[in-house]
mmCIF file of C-alpha atoms and ligand atoms in Angstrom:
data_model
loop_
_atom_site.group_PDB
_atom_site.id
_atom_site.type_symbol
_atom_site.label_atom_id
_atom_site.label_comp_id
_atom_site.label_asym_id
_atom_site.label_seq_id
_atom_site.Cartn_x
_atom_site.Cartn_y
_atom_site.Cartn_z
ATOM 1 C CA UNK A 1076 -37.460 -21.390 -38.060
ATOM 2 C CA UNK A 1077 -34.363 -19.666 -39.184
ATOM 3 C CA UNK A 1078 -34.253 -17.117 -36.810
ATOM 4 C CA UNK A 1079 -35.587 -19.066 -34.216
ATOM 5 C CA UNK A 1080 -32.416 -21.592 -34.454
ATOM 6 C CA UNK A 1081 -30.402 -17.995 -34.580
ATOM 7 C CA UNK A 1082 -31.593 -16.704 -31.347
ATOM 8 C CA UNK A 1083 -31.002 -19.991 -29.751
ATOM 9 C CA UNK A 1084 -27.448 -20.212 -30.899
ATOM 10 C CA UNK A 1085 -26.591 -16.481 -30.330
ATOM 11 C CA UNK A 1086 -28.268 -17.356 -26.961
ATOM 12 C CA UNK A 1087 -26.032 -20.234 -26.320
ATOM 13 C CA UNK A 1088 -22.981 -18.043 -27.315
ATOM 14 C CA UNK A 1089 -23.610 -15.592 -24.539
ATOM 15 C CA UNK A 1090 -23.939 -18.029 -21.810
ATOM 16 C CA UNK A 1091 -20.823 -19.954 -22.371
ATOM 17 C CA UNK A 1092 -19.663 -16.666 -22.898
ATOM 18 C CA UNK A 1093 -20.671 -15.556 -19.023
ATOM 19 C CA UNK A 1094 -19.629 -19.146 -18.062
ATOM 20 C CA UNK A 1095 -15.868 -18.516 -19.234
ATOM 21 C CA UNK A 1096 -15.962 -14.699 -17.903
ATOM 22 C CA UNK A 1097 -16.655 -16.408 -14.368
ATOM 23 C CA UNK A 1098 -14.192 -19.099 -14.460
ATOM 24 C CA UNK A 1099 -11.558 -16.863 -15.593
ATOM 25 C CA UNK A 1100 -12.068 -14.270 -13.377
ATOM 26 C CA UNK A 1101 -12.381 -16.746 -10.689
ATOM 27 C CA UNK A 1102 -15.560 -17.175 -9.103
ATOM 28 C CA UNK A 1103 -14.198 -17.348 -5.870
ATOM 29 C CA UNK A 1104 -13.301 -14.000 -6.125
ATOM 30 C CA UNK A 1105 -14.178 -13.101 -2.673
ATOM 31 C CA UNK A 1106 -15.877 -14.411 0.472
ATOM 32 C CA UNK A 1107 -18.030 -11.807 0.226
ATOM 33 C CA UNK A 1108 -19.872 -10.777 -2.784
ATOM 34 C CA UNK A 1109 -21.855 -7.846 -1.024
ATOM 35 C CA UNK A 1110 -20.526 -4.975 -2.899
ATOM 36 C CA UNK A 1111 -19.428 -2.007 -0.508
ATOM 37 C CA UNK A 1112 -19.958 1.703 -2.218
ATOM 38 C CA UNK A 1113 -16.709 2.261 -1.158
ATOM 39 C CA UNK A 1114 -13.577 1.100 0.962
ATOM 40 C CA UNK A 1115 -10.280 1.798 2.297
ATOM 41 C CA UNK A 1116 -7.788 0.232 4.262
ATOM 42 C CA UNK A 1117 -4.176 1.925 5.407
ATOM 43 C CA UNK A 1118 -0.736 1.006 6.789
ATOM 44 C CA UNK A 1119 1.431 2.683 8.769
ATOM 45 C CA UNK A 1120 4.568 0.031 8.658
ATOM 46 C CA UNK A 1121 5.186 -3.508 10.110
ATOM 47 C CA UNK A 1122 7.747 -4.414 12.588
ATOM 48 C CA UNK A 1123 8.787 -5.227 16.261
ATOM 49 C CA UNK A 1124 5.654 -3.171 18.225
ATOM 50 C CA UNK A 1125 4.033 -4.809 20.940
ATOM 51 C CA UNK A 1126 2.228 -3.886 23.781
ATOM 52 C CA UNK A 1127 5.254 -4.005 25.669
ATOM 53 C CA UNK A 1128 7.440 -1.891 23.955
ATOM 54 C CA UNK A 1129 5.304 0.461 22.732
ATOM 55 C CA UNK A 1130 4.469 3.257 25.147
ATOM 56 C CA UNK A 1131 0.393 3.873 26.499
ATOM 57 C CA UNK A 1132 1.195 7.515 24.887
ATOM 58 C CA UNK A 1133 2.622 6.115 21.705
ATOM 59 C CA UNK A 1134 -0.060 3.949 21.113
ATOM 60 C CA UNK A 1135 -2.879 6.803 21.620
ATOM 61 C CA UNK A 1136 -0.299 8.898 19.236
ATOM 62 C CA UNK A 1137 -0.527 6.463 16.582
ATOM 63 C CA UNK A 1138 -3.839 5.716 16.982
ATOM 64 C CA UNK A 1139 -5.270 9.325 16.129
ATOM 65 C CA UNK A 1140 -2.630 9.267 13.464
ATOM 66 C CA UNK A 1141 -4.202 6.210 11.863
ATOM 67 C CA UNK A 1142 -7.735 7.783 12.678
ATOM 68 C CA UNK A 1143 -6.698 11.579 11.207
ATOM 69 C CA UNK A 1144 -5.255 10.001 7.917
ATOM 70 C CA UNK A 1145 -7.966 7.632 7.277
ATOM 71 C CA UNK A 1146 -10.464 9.727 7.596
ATOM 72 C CA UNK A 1147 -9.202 12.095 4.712
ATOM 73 C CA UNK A 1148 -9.668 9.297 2.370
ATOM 74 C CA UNK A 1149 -13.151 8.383 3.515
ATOM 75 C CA UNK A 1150 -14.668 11.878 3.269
ATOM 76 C CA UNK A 1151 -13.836 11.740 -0.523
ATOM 77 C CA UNK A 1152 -14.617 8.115 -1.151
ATOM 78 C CA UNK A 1153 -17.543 9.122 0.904
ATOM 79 C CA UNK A 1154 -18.707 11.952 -1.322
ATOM 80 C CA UNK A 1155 -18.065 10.147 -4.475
ATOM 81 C CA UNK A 1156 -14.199 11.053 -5.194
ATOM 82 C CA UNK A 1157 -11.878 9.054 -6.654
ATOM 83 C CA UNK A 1158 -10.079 6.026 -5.101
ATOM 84 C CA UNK A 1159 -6.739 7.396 -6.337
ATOM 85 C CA UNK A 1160 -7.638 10.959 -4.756
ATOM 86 C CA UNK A 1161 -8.437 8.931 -1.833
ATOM 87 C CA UNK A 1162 -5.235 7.175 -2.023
ATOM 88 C CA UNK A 1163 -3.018 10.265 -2.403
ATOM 89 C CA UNK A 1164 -4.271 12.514 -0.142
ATOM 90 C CA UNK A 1165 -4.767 9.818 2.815
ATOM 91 C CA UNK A 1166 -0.754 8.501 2.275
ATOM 92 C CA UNK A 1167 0.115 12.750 1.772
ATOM 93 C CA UNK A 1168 -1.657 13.430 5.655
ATOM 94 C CA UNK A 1169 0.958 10.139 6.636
ATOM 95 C CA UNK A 1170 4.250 11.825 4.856
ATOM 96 C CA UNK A 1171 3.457 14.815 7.389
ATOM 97 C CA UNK A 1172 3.185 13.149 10.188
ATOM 98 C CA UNK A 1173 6.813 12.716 11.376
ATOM 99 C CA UNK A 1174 5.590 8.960 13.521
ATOM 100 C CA UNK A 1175 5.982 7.552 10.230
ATOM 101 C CA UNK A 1176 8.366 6.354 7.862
ATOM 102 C CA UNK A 1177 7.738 8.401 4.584
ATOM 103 C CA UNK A 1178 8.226 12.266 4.520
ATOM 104 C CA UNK A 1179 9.114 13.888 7.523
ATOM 105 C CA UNK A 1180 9.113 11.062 9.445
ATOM 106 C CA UNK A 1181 11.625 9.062 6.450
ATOM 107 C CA UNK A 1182 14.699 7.333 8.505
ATOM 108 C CA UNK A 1183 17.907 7.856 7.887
ATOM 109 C CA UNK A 1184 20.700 5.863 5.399
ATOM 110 C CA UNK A 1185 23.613 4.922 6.765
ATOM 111 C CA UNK A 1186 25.361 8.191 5.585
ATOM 112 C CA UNK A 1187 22.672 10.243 7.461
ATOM 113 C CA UNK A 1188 20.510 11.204 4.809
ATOM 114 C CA UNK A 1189 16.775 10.661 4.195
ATOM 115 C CA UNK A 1190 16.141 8.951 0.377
ATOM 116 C CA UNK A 1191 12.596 8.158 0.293
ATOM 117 C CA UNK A 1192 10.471 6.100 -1.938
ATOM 118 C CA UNK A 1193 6.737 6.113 -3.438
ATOM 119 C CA UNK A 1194 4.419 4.541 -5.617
ATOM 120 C CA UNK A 1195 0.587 4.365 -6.776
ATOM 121 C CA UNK A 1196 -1.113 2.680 -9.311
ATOM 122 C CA UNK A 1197 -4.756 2.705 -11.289
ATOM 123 C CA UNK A 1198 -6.387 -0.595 -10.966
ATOM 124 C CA UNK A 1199 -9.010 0.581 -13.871
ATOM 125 C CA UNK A 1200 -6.112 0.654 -16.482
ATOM 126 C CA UNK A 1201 -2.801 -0.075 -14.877
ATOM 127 C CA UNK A 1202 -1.043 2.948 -14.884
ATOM 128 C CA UNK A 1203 1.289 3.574 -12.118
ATOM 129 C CA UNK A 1204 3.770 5.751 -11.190
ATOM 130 C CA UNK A 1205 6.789 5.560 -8.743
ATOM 131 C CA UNK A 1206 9.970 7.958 -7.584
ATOM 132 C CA UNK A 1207 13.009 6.149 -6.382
ATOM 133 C CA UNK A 1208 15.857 7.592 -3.840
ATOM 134 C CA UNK A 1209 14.387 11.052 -4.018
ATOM 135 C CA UNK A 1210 15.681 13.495 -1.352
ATOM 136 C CA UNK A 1211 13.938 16.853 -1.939
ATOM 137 C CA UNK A 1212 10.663 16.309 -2.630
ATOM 138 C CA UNK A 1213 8.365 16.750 0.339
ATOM 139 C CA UNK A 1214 5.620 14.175 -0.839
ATOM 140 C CA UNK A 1215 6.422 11.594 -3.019
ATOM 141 C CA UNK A 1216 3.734 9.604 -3.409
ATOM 142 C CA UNK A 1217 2.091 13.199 -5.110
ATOM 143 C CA UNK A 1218 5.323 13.188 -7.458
ATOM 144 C CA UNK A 1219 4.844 8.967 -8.207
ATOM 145 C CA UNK A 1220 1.361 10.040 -9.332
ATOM 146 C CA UNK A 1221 2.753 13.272 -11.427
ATOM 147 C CA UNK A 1222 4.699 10.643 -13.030
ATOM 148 C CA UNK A 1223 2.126 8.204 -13.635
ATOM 149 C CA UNK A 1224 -0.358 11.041 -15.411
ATOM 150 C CA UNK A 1225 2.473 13.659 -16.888
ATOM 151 C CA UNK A 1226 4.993 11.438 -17.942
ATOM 152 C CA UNK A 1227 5.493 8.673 -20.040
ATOM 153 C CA UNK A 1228 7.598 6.765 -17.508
ATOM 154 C CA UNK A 1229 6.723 4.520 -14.424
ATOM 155 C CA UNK A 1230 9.759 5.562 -12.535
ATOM 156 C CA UNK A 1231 11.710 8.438 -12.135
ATOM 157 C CA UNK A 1232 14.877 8.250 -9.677
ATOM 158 C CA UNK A 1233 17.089 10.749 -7.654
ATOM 159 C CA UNK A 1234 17.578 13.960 -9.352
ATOM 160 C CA UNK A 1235 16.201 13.161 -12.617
ATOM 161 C CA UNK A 1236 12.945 12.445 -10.099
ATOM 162 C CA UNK A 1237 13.146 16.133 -8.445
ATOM 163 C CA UNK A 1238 13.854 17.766 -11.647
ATOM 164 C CA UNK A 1239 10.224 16.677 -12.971
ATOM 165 C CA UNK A 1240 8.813 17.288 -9.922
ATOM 166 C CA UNK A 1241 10.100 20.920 -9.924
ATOM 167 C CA UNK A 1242 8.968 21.281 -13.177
ATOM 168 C CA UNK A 1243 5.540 20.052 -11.791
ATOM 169 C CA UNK A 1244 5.263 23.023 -9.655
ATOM 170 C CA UNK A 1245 5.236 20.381 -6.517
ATOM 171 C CA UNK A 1246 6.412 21.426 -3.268
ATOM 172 C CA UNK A 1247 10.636 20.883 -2.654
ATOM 173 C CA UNK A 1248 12.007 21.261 0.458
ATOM 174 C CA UNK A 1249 15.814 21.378 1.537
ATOM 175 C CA UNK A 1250 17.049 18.036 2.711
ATOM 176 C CA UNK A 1251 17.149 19.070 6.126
ATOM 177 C CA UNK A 1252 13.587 19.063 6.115
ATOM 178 C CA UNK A 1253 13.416 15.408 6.989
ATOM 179 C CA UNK A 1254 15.412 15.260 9.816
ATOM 180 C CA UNK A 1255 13.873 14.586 12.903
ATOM 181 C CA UNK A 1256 15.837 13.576 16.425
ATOM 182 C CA UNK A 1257 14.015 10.963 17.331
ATOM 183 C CA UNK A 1258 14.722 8.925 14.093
ATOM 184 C CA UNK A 1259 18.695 10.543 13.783
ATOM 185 C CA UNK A 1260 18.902 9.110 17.674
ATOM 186 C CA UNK A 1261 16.884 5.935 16.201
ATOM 187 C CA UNK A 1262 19.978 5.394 13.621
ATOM 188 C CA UNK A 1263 22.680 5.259 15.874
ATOM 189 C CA UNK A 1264 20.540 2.372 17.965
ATOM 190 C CA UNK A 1265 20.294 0.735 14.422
ATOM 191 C CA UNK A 1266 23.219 1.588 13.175
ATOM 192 C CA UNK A 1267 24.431 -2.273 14.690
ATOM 193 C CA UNK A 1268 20.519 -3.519 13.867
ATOM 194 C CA UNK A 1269 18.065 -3.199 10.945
ATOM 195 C CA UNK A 1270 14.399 -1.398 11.460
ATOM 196 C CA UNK A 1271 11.879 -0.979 8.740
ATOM 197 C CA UNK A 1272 8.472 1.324 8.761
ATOM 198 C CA UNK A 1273 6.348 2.349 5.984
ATOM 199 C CA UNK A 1274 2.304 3.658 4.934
ATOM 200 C CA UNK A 1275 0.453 2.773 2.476
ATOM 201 C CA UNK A 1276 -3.503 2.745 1.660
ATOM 202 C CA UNK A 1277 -5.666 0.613 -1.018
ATOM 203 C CA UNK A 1278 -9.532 2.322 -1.571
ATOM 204 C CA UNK A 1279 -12.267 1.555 -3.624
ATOM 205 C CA UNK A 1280 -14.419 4.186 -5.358
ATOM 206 C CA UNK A 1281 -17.974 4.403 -5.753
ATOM 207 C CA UNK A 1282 -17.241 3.832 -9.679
ATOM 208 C CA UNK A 1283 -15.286 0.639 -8.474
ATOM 209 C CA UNK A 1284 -12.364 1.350 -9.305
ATOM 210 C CA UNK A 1285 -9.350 0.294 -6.841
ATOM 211 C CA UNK A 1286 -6.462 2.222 -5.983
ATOM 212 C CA UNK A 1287 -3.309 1.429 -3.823
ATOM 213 C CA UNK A 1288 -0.125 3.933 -3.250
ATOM 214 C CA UNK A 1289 2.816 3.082 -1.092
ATOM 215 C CA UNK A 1290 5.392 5.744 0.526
ATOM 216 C CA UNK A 1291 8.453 4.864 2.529
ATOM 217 C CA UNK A 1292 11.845 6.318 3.774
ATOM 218 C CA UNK A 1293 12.736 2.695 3.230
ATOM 219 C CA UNK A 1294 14.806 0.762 5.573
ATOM 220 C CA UNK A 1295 16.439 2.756 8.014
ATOM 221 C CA UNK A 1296 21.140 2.153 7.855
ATOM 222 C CA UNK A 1297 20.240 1.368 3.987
ATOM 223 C CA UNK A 1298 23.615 1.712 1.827
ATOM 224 C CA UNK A 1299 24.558 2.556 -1.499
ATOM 225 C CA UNK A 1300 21.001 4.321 -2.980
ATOM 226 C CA UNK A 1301 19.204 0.852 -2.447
ATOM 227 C CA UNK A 1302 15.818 1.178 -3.628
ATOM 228 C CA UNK A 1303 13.357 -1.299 -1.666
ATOM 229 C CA UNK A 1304 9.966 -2.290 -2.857
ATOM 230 C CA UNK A 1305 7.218 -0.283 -1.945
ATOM 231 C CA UNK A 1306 8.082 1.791 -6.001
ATOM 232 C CA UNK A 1307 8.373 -1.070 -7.513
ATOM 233 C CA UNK A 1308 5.087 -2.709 -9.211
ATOM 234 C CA UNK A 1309 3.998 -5.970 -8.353
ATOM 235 C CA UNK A 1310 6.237 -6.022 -5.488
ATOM 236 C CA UNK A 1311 5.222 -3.452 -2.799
ATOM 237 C CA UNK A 1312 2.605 -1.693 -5.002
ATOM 238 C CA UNK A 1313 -0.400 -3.223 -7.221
ATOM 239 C CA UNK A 1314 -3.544 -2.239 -7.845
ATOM 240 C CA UNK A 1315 -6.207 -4.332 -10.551
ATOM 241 C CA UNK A 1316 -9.730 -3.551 -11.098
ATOM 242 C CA UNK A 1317 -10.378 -7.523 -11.767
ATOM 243 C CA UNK A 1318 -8.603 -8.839 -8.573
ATOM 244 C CA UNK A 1319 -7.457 -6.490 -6.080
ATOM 245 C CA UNK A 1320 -5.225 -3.653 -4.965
ATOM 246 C CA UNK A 1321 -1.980 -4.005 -2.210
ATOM 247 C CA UNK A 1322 0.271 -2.286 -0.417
ATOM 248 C CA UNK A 1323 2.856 -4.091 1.520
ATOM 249 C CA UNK A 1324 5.455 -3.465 4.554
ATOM 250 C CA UNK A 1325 8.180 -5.107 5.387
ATOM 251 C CA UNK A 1326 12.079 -6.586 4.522
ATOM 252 C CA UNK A 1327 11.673 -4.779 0.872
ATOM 253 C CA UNK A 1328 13.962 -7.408 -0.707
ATOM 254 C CA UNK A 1329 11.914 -10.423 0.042
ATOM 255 C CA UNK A 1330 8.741 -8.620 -1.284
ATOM 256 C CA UNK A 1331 11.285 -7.473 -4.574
ATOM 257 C CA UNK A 1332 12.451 -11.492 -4.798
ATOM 258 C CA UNK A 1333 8.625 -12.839 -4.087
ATOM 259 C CA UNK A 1334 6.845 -9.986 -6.482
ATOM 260 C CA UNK A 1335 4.406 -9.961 -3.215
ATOM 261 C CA UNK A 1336 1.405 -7.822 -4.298
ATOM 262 C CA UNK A 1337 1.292 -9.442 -7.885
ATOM 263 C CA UNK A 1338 1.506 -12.274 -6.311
ATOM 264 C CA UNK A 1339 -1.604 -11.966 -4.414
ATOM 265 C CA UNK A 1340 -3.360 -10.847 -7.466
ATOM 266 C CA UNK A 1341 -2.262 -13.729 -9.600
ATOM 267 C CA UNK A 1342 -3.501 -16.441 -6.951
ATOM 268 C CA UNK A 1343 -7.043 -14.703 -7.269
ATOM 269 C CA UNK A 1344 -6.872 -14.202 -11.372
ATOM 270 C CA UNK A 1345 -5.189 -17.716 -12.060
ATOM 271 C CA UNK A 1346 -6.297 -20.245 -9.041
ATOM 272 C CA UNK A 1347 -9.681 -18.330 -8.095
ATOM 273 C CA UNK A 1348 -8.147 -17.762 -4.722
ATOM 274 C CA UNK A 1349 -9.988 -15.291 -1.985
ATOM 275 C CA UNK A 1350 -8.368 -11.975 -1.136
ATOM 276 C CA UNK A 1351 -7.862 -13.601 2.512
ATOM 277 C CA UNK A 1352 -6.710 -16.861 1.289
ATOM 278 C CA UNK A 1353 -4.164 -15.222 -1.972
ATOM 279 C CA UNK A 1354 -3.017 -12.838 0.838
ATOM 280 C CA UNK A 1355 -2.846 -15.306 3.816
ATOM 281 C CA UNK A 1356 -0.959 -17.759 1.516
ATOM 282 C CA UNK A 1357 1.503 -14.993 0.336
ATOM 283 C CA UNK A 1358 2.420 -13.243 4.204
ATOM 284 C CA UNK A 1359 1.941 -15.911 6.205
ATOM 285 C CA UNK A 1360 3.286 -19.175 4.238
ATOM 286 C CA UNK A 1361 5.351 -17.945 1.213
ATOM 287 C CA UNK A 1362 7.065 -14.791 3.211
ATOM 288 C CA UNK A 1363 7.563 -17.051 6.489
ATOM 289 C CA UNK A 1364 9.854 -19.931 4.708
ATOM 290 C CA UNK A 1365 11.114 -17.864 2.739
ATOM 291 C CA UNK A 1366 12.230 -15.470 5.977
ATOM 292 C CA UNK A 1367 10.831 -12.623 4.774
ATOM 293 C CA UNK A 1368 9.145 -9.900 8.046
ATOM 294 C CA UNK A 1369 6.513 -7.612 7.293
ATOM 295 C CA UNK A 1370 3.034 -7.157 5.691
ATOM 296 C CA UNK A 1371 0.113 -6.125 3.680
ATOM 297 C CA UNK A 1372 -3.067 -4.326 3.387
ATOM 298 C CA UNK A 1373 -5.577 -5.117 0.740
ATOM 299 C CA UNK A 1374 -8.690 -5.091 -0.559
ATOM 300 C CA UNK A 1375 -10.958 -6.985 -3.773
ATOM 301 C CA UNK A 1376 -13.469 -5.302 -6.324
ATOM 302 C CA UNK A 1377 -15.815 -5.925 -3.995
ATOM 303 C CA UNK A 1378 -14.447 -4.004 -0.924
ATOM 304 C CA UNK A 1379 -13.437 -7.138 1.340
ATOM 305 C CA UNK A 1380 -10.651 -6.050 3.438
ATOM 306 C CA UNK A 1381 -7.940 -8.205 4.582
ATOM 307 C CA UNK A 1382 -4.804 -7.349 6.770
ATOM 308 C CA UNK A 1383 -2.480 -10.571 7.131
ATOM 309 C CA UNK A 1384 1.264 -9.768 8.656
ATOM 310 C CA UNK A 1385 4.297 -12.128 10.427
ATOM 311 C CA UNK A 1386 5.483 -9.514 12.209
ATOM 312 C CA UNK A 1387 4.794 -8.766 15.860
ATOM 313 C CA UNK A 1388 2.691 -5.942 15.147
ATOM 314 C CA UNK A 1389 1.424 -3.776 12.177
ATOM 315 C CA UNK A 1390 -0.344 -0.154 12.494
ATOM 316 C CA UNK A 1391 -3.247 -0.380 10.252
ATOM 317 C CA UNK A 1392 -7.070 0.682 9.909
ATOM 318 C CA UNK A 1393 -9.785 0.359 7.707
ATOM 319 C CA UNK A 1394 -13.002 2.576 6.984
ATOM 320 C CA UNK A 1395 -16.192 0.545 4.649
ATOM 321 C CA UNK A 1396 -19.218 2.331 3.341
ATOM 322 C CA UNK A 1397 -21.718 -0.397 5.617
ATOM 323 C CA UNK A 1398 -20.203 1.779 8.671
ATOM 324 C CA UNK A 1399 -17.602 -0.550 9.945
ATOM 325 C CA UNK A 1400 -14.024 0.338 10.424
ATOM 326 C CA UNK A 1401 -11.165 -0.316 13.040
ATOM 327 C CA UNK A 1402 -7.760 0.679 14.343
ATOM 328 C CA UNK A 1403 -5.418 -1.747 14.977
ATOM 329 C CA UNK A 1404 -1.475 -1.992 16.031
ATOM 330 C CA UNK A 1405 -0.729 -5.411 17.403
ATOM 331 C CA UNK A 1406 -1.189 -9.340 16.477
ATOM 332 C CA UNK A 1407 -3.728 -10.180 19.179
ATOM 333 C CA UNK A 1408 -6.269 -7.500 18.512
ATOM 334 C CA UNK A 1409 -8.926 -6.658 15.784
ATOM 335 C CA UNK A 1410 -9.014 -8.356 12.482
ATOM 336 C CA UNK A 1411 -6.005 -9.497 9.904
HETATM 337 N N1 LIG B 788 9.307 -2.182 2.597
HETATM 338 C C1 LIG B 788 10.105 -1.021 2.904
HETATM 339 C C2 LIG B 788 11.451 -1.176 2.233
HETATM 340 O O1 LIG B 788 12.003 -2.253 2.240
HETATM 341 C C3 LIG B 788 10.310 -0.792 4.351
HETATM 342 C C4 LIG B 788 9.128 -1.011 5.225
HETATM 343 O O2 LIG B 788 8.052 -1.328 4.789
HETATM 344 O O3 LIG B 788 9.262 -0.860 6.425
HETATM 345 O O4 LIG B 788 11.975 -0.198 1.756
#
């Protein structure tokens, strides 16, 4: 009788136990509960594109950019590597490609120089890792994660940041290394008016684990070694096992003042919000009254995918182990 009243209670126990787990989580996690193997999603900046503006060979350019950098990171999601791999490598294949804003392709401060900026973070355990203002170091977002898993820091900044990553053994390149015409040309058009540009990538691993890393020359006539958000955690950059992981695009200092991408997680951990609906609410509500331009790319534990931006166009793509994926570059086409 003893043990029979035991079991019941100790029975009891775990179910309110799994009832609490599911509340606090929130059980409207996602709108799908179908668990993909594996995910990703990428950026490759928000801003003024539209059909109209952007040339037919422009387009096609950054469409096989898109298509060439996701498909790094779903080859090793694909055969069972890591979602930060994933992460690195896919941003690394965007840092080379001189249409984007990170790397080679990093625009110019109003001085003429290139300071770039990168982050990643863990969603399994939180680590992250970020360089700030670097202007040496040919891919940062491989430094942010050298930081992140050989250093006690989260951020390392200017030439304390290519110190470590010489003592890493990573790749350092002369400044000039950066410059390209078309975004030196680019700056004097700005020089009178702002541009921004960015890539970033969120995957999830066959061990379900999420990643998301973030790499940027920042915004292009920046002053006085401002640092914008994509390094900083919780604004540009955030990545949780239990909710989701982000990467954002955009007017930096809106997503620094609006802590975007923790943002979205904490409407999913604290108010049971959907991915779409936390990242909907965040982009194109918060961000819009608040005046803030750009966008995000995310994705949930349970590889939903969700795209949401209040700019006229952003260059993004997404890759899911059911076989789906998509290319996308203006408002009017594909999915958000
Ligand atoms: N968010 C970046 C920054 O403010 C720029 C961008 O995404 O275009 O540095």
């Amino acid at each position: 009788m003893i043990i029979l009243e035991a079991l019941l209670i100790f029975g009891l126990i775990l179910s309110s136990c799994k009832t609490d787990k599911k509340t606090a989580s929130g059980q409207a996690i996602s709108a799908s509960k179908q668990k993909q193997e594996w995910a990703i999603v990428i950026h490759g900046g928000a801003g003024g594109m539209t059909k109209e503006n952007l040339t037919p060979e422009l387009d096609k350019e950054y469409r096989a950019s898109l298509v060439e950098a996701i498909s790094k990171g779903k080859k090793i999601l694909a055969e069972g590597g890591s979602a930060l791999d994933a992460v690195e490598q896919t941003i690394r294949t965007m840092e080379d490609n001189p249409l984007f804003n990170a790397g080679k392709g990093a625009v110019f401060t109003h001085e003429g120089r290139n300071e770039l900026d990168a982050a990643i973070m863990d969603g399994s355990n939180l680590a992250a890792g970020a360089v700030a203002g670097v202007t040496d170091i040919k891919n940062p977002i491989t430094a942010a994660r050298r930081v992140m898993t050989n250093s006690p820091h989260v951020m390392l900044a200017g030439a304390g940041a290519s110190q470590f990553a010489k003592e890493q053994g990573l790749e350092i390149v002369p400044p000039s290394y950066f410059y390209t015409e078309k975004r030196f040309n680019e700056l004097q058009e700005i020089l009178k008016k702002e541009k921004n540009g960015t890539v970033g990538c969120c995957a999830l691993d066959k061990n379900g684990n999420l990643a998301a890393g973030t790499s940027t020359g920042g915004m292009a006539n920046k002053r006085y070694n401002r640092i914008g958000d994509s390094p900083i955690i919780g604004a540009g950059t955030y990545a949780n096992n239990n909710t989701c992981a982000v990467s954002g695009t955009g007017h930096g200092e809106y997503f620094i003042r609006w802590t975007v991408a923790h943002d979205i997680s904490a409407l999913m951990e604290y108010k049971g919000l959907t991915l779409r609906e936390a990242s909907e609410l965040v982009v194109n509500d918060k961000l819009v009254k608040a005046g803030g331009s750009g966008g995000v790319v995310c994705m949930d534990k349970y590889g939903n995918i969700s795209m949401p931006f209040n700019s006229s166009g952003m260059f993004r793509g997404f890759a899911t182990s059911d076989g789906k994926e998509g290319i996308f570059i203006y408002k009017d086409e594909g999915i958000r």
